[in-house]
Coordinates of C-alpha atoms and ligand atoms in Angstrom, one line a residue:
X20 CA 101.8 106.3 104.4
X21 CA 101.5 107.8 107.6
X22 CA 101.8 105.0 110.6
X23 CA 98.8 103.8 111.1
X24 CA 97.9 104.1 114.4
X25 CA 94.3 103.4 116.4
X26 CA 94.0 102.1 119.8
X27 CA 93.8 98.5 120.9
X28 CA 93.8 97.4 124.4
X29 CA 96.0 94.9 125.6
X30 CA 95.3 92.6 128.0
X31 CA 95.9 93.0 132.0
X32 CA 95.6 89.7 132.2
X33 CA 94.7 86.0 130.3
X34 CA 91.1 87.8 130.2
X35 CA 91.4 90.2 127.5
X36 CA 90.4 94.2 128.6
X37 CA 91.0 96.3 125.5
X38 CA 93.0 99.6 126.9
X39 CA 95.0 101.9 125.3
X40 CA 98.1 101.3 123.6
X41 CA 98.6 102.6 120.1
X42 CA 98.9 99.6 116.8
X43 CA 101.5 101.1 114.9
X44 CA 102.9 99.3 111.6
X45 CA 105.6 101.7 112.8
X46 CA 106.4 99.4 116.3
X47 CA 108.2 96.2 115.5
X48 CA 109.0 94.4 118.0
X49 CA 111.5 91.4 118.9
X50 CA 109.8 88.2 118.5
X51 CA 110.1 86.0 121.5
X52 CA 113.0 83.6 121.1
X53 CA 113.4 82.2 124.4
X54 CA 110.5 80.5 124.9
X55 CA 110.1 76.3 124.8
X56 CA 108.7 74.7 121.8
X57 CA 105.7 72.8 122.5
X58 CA 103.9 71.0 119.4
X59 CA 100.3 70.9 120.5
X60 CA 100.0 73.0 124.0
X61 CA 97.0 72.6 125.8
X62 CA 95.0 75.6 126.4
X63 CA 95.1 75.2 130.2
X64 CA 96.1 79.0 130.2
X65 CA 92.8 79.9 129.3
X66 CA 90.3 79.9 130.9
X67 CA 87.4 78.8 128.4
X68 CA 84.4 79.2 131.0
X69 CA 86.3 83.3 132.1
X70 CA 85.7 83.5 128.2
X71 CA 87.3 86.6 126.9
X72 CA 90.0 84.3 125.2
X73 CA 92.2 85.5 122.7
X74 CA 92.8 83.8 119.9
X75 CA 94.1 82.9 116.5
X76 CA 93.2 81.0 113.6
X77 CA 96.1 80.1 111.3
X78 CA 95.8 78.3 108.2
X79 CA 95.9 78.1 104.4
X80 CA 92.9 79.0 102.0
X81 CA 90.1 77.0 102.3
X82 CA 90.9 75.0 105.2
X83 CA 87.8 76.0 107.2
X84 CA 89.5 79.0 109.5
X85 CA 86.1 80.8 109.1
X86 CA 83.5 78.2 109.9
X87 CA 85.5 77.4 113.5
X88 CA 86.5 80.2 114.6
X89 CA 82.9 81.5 113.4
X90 CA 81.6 78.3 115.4
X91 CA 83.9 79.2 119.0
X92 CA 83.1 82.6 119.2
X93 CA 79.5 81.8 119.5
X94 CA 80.0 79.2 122.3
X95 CA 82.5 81.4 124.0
X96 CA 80.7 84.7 123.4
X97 CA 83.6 86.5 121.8
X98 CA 83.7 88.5 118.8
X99 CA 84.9 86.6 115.5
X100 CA 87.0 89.0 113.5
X101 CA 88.0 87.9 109.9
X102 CA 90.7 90.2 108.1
X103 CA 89.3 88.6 104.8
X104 CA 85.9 90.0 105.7
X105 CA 86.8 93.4 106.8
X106 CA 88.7 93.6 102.8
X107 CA 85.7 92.4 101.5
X108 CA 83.6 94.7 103.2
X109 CA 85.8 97.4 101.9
X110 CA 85.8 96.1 98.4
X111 CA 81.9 95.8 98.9
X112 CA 81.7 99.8 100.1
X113 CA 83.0 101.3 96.5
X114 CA 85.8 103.8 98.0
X115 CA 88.8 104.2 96.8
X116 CA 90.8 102.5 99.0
X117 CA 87.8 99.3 97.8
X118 CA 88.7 99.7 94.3
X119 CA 92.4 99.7 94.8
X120 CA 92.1 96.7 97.1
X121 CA 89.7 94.9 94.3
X122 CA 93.2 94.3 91.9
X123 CA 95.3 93.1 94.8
X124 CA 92.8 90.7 96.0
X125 CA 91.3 89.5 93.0
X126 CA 95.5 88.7 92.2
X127 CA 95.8 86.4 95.4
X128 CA 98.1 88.6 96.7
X129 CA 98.0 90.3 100.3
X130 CA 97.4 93.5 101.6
X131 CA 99.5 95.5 102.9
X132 CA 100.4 94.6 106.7
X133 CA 99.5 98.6 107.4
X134 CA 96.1 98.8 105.2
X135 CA 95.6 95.6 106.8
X136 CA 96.4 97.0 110.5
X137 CA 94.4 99.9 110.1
X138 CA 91.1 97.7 108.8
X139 CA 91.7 95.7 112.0
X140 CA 92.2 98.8 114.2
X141 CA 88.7 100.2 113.2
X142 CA 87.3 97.2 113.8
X143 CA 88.7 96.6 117.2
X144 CA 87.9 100.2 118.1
X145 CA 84.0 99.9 117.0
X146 CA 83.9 96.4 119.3
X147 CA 84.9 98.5 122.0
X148 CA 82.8 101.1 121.8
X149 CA 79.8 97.9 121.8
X150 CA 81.2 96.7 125.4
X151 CA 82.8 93.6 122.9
X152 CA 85.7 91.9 124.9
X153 CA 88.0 89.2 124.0
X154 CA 88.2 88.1 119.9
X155 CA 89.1 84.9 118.1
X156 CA 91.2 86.7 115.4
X157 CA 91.0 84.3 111.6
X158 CA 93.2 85.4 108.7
X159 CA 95.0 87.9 110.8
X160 CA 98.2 88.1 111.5
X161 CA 99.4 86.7 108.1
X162 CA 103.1 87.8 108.2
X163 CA 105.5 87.7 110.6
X164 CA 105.3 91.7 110.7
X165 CA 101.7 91.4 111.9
X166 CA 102.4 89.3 114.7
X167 CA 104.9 90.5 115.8
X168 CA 102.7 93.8 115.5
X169 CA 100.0 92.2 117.5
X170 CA 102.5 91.0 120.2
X171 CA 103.6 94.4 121.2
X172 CA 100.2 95.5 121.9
X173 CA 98.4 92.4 123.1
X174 CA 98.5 89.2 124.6
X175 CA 97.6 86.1 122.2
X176 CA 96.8 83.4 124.3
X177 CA 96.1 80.3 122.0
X178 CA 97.2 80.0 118.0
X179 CA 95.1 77.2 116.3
X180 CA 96.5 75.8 113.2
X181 CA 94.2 74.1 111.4
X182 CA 95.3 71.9 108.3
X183 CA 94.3 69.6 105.3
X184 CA 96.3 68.8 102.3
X185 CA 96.4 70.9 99.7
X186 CA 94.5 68.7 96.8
X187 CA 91.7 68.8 99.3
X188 CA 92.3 72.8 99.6
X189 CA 92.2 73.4 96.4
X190 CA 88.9 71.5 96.3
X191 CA 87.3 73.1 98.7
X192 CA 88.0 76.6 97.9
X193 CA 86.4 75.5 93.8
X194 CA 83.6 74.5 96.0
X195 CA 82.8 77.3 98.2
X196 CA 79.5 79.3 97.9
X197 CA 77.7 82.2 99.3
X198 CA 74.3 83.1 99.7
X199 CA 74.3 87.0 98.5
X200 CA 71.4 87.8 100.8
X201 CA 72.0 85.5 103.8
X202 CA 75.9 86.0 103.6
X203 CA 75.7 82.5 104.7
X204 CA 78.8 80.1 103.4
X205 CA 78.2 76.9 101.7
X206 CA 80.7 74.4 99.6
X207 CA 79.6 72.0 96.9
X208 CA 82.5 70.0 97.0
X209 CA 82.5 66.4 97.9
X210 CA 85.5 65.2 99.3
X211 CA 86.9 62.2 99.0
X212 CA 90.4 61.3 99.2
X213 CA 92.3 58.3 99.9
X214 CA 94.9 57.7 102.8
X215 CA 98.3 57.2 102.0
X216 CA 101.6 57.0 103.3
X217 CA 100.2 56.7 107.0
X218 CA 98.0 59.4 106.4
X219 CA 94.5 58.9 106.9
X220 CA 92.0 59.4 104.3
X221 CA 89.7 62.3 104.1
X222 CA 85.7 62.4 103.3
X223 CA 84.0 65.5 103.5
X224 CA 80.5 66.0 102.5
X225 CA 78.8 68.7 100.7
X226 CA 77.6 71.6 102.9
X227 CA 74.4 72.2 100.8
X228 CA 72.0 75.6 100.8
X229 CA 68.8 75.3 102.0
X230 CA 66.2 75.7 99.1
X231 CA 65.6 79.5 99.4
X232 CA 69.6 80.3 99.0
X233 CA 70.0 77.6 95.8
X234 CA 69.4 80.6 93.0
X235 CA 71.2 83.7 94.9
X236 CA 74.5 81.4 95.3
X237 CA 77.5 83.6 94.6
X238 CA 81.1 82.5 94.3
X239 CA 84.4 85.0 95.6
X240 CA 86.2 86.3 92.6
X241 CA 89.6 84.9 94.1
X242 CA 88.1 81.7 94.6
X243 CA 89.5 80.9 90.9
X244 CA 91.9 77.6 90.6
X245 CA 95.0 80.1 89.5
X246 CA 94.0 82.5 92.2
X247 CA 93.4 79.8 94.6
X248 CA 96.7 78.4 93.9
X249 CA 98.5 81.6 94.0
X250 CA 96.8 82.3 97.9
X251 CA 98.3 79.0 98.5
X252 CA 101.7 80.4 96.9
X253 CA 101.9 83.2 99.2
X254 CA 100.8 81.7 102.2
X255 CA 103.3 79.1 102.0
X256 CA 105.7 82.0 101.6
X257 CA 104.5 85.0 103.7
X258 CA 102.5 83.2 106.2
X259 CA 103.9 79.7 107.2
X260 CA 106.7 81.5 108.9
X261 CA 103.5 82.6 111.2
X262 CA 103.5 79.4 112.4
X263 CA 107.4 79.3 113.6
X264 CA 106.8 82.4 115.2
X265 CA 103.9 81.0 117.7
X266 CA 105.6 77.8 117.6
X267 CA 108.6 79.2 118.7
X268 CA 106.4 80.7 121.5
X269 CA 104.5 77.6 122.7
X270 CA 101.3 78.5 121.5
X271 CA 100.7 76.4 118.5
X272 CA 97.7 74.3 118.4
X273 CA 98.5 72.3 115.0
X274 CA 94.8 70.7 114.3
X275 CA 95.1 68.2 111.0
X276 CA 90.5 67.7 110.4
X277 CA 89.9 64.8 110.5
X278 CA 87.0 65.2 108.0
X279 CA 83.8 67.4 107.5
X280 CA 82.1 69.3 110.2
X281 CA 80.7 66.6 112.4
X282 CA 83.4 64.9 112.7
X283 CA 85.5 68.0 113.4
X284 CA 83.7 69.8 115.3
X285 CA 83.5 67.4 118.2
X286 CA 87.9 66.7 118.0
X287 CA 88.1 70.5 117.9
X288 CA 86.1 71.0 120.9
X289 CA 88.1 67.9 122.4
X290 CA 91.6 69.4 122.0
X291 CA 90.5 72.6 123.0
X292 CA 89.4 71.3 126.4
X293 CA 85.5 72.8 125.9
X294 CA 82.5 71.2 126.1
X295 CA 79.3 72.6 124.2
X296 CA 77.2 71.3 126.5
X297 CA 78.4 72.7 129.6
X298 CA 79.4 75.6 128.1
X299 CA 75.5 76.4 126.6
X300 CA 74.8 75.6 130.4
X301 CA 76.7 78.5 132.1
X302 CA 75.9 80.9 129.3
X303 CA 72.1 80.1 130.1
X304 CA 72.6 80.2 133.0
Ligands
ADP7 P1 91.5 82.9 102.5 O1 90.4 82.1 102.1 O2 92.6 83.1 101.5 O3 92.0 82.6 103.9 P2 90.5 85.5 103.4 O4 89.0 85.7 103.3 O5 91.0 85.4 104.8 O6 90.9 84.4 102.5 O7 91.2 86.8 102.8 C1 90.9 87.2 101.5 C2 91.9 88.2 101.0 O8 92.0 89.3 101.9 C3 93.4 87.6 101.1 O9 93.7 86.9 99.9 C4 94.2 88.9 101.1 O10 94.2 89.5 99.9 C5 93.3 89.8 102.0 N1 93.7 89.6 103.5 C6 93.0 89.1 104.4 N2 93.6 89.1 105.6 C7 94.8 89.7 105.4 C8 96.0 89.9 106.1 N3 96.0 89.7 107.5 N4 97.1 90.5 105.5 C9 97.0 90.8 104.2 N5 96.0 90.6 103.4 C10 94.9 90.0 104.0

C-alpha cells in the first residue's frame, strides 16, 4: 500500500495550530530516549484555560477511555477523536475497505497502523477545514509505530493512562450498551469488587438508559467475552509498550478510578489541575 500520507499540523507551540507536515506510516522516527522518567507529571505544561491541549487517552478495553476523554473535550472545547469510532464508522458506511475491516475487528485484532493513520488523517483534515483546533486523541496511538508516527508530526502534550483491573474490565465491556438512535453509551454492569492485597476495592454502578433508549439498546459485536479477552491479549502485547514510550518521555499520567463516574470524575479533574466550575465560567464568559 502506497504511504499513506494527508496533512496534519503540528504544533508551533504547547497550543496546538494544525499546519502542514505530511503523516506518513512511511516516517518512523527515533523515539525519545533521553528524557527523565516521571510517574505521574503534572500537566503544568499546559495550559488548560489556552485550551487547545493535546492529548492522549491510553488504556485497555473497557476502562472508560471514551466517556473522559468524551467528558474533557467538552469542558476544554477540543475535538474528541476516537480511532475505535472512526472504524466503526467505516464498518457502518458498507465499503469495501468496511467489510474488510468488519473480520479484523470483530477478531479483536487491530488495524493496521496505516489504515488506521489514514482514518485519523481524514479526520484531522475535516477538523480543520471546521476551524477545529487542539484534540484529546482515545484509542489512538495503539502501537509503538503510531506514536512514534504521531511524534514526528506533532507535539503530544499530556498521555492519560487510565486503569482498572482486568476482572472489572472484562465486566464492564459484557456490560456495555448503546442506544442505536441516540449513539449514546450505557453499561449494565454492576460492579462490585473487593480490595485485596492493598488494593482498594472497586464499586461501580450501573449507567442505566433513560426509558426511551431501554428497547433500541444494541451491544458491539467485539464486545464478546472471547473477543473481549483477546482485545485485552493484544493490548497487553501491542499497546502496553505505549505506555513505556510516553513514560519514557515524562508524559504519563497513570490514573487507577477510583470507582464509577462520580467518584472519578471529580479525582480526574483533580489530577489534571482543572476545575469545571471555573472552567464553564471563562467559556461563558
Ligand atoms: P476498545 O474498547 O477495545 O478500546 P475501540 O473502540 O477503541 O475499542 O476500538 C475498536 C477496534 O477498532 C479495535 O479493537 C481495533 O480493531 C480498531 N482500532 C481502534 N483504534 C485502533 C488503532 N489505533 N490501531 C489499530 N486498530 C484500532
Amino acid at each position: 500500500m502506497a504511504a499513506v500520507i494527508r496533512l496534519l499540523r503540528p504544533s508551533s507551540s504547547s497550543s496546538l495550530s494544525l499546519a502542514g507536515r505530511s503523516l506518513s506510516t512511511a516516517v518512523v522516527t527515533e523515539a525519545v530516549k533521553s528524557q527523565t522518567y516521571t510517574q505521574n507529571p503534572a500537566p503544568t505544561a499546559v495550559d488548560p484555560k489556552g485550551r487547545n491541549v493535546q492529548w492522549v487517552f491510553l488504556g485497555c478495553p473497557g476502562v472508560g477511555k471514551g466517556t473522559y476523554a468524551s467528558r474533557l473535550s467538552t469542558l476544554l472545547c477540543v475535538p474528541h477523536i476516537a480511532t475505535g469510532d472512526l472504524v466503526r464508522e467505516e464498518l457502518n458506511s458498507g465499503s469495501n475497505l468496511g467489510k474488510q475491516l468488519a473480520d479484523i475487528v470483530n477478531q479483536g485484532k487491530l488495524v493496521s497502523d496505516d489504515i488506521i493513520i489514514s482514518l485519523l488523517s481524514k479526520r484531522l483534515e475535516a477538523g480543520e477545514g471546521k476551524g477545529e483546533s487542539g484534540f484529546i486523541l482515545d484509542g489512538f496511538p495503539r502501537t509503538v509505530r503510531q506514536a512514534e508516527i504521531l511524534d514526528e508530526v506533532t507535539h503530544i502534550d499530556l498521555v492519560v493512562n487510565l486503569k482498572l483491573p482486568e476482572s472489572v474490565l472484562i465486566e464492564k465491556c459484557l456490560g456495555r450498551r448503546i442506544c442505536s438512535q441516540c449513539r449514546e453509551n450505557f453499561n449494565v454492569a454492576s460492579i462490585n469488587v473487593k480490595g485485596e492485597n492493598g488494593r482498594p476495592g472497586i464499586s461501580m454502578a450501573p449507567l442505566l438508559p433513560p426509558p426511551q433508549c431501554v428497547s433500541k439498546l444494541i451491544t458491539r459485536a467485539d464486545d464478546t467475552e472471547d473477543v473481549v479477552k483477546e482485545r485485552l491479549r493484544v493490548y497487553n502485547e501491542k499497546s502496553q509498550p505505549v505506555e513505556d514510550f510516553y513514560r519514557g518521555q515524562g508524559k504519563l499520567l497513570e490514573f487507577d478510578l477510583p470507582g464509577g463516574i462520580q467518584e472519578t470524575w471529580p479525582k480526574l479533574l483533580e489530577v489534571l489541575n482543572l476545575d469545571e466550575q471555573d472552567e464553564k465560567q471563562s467559556v461563558a464568559a
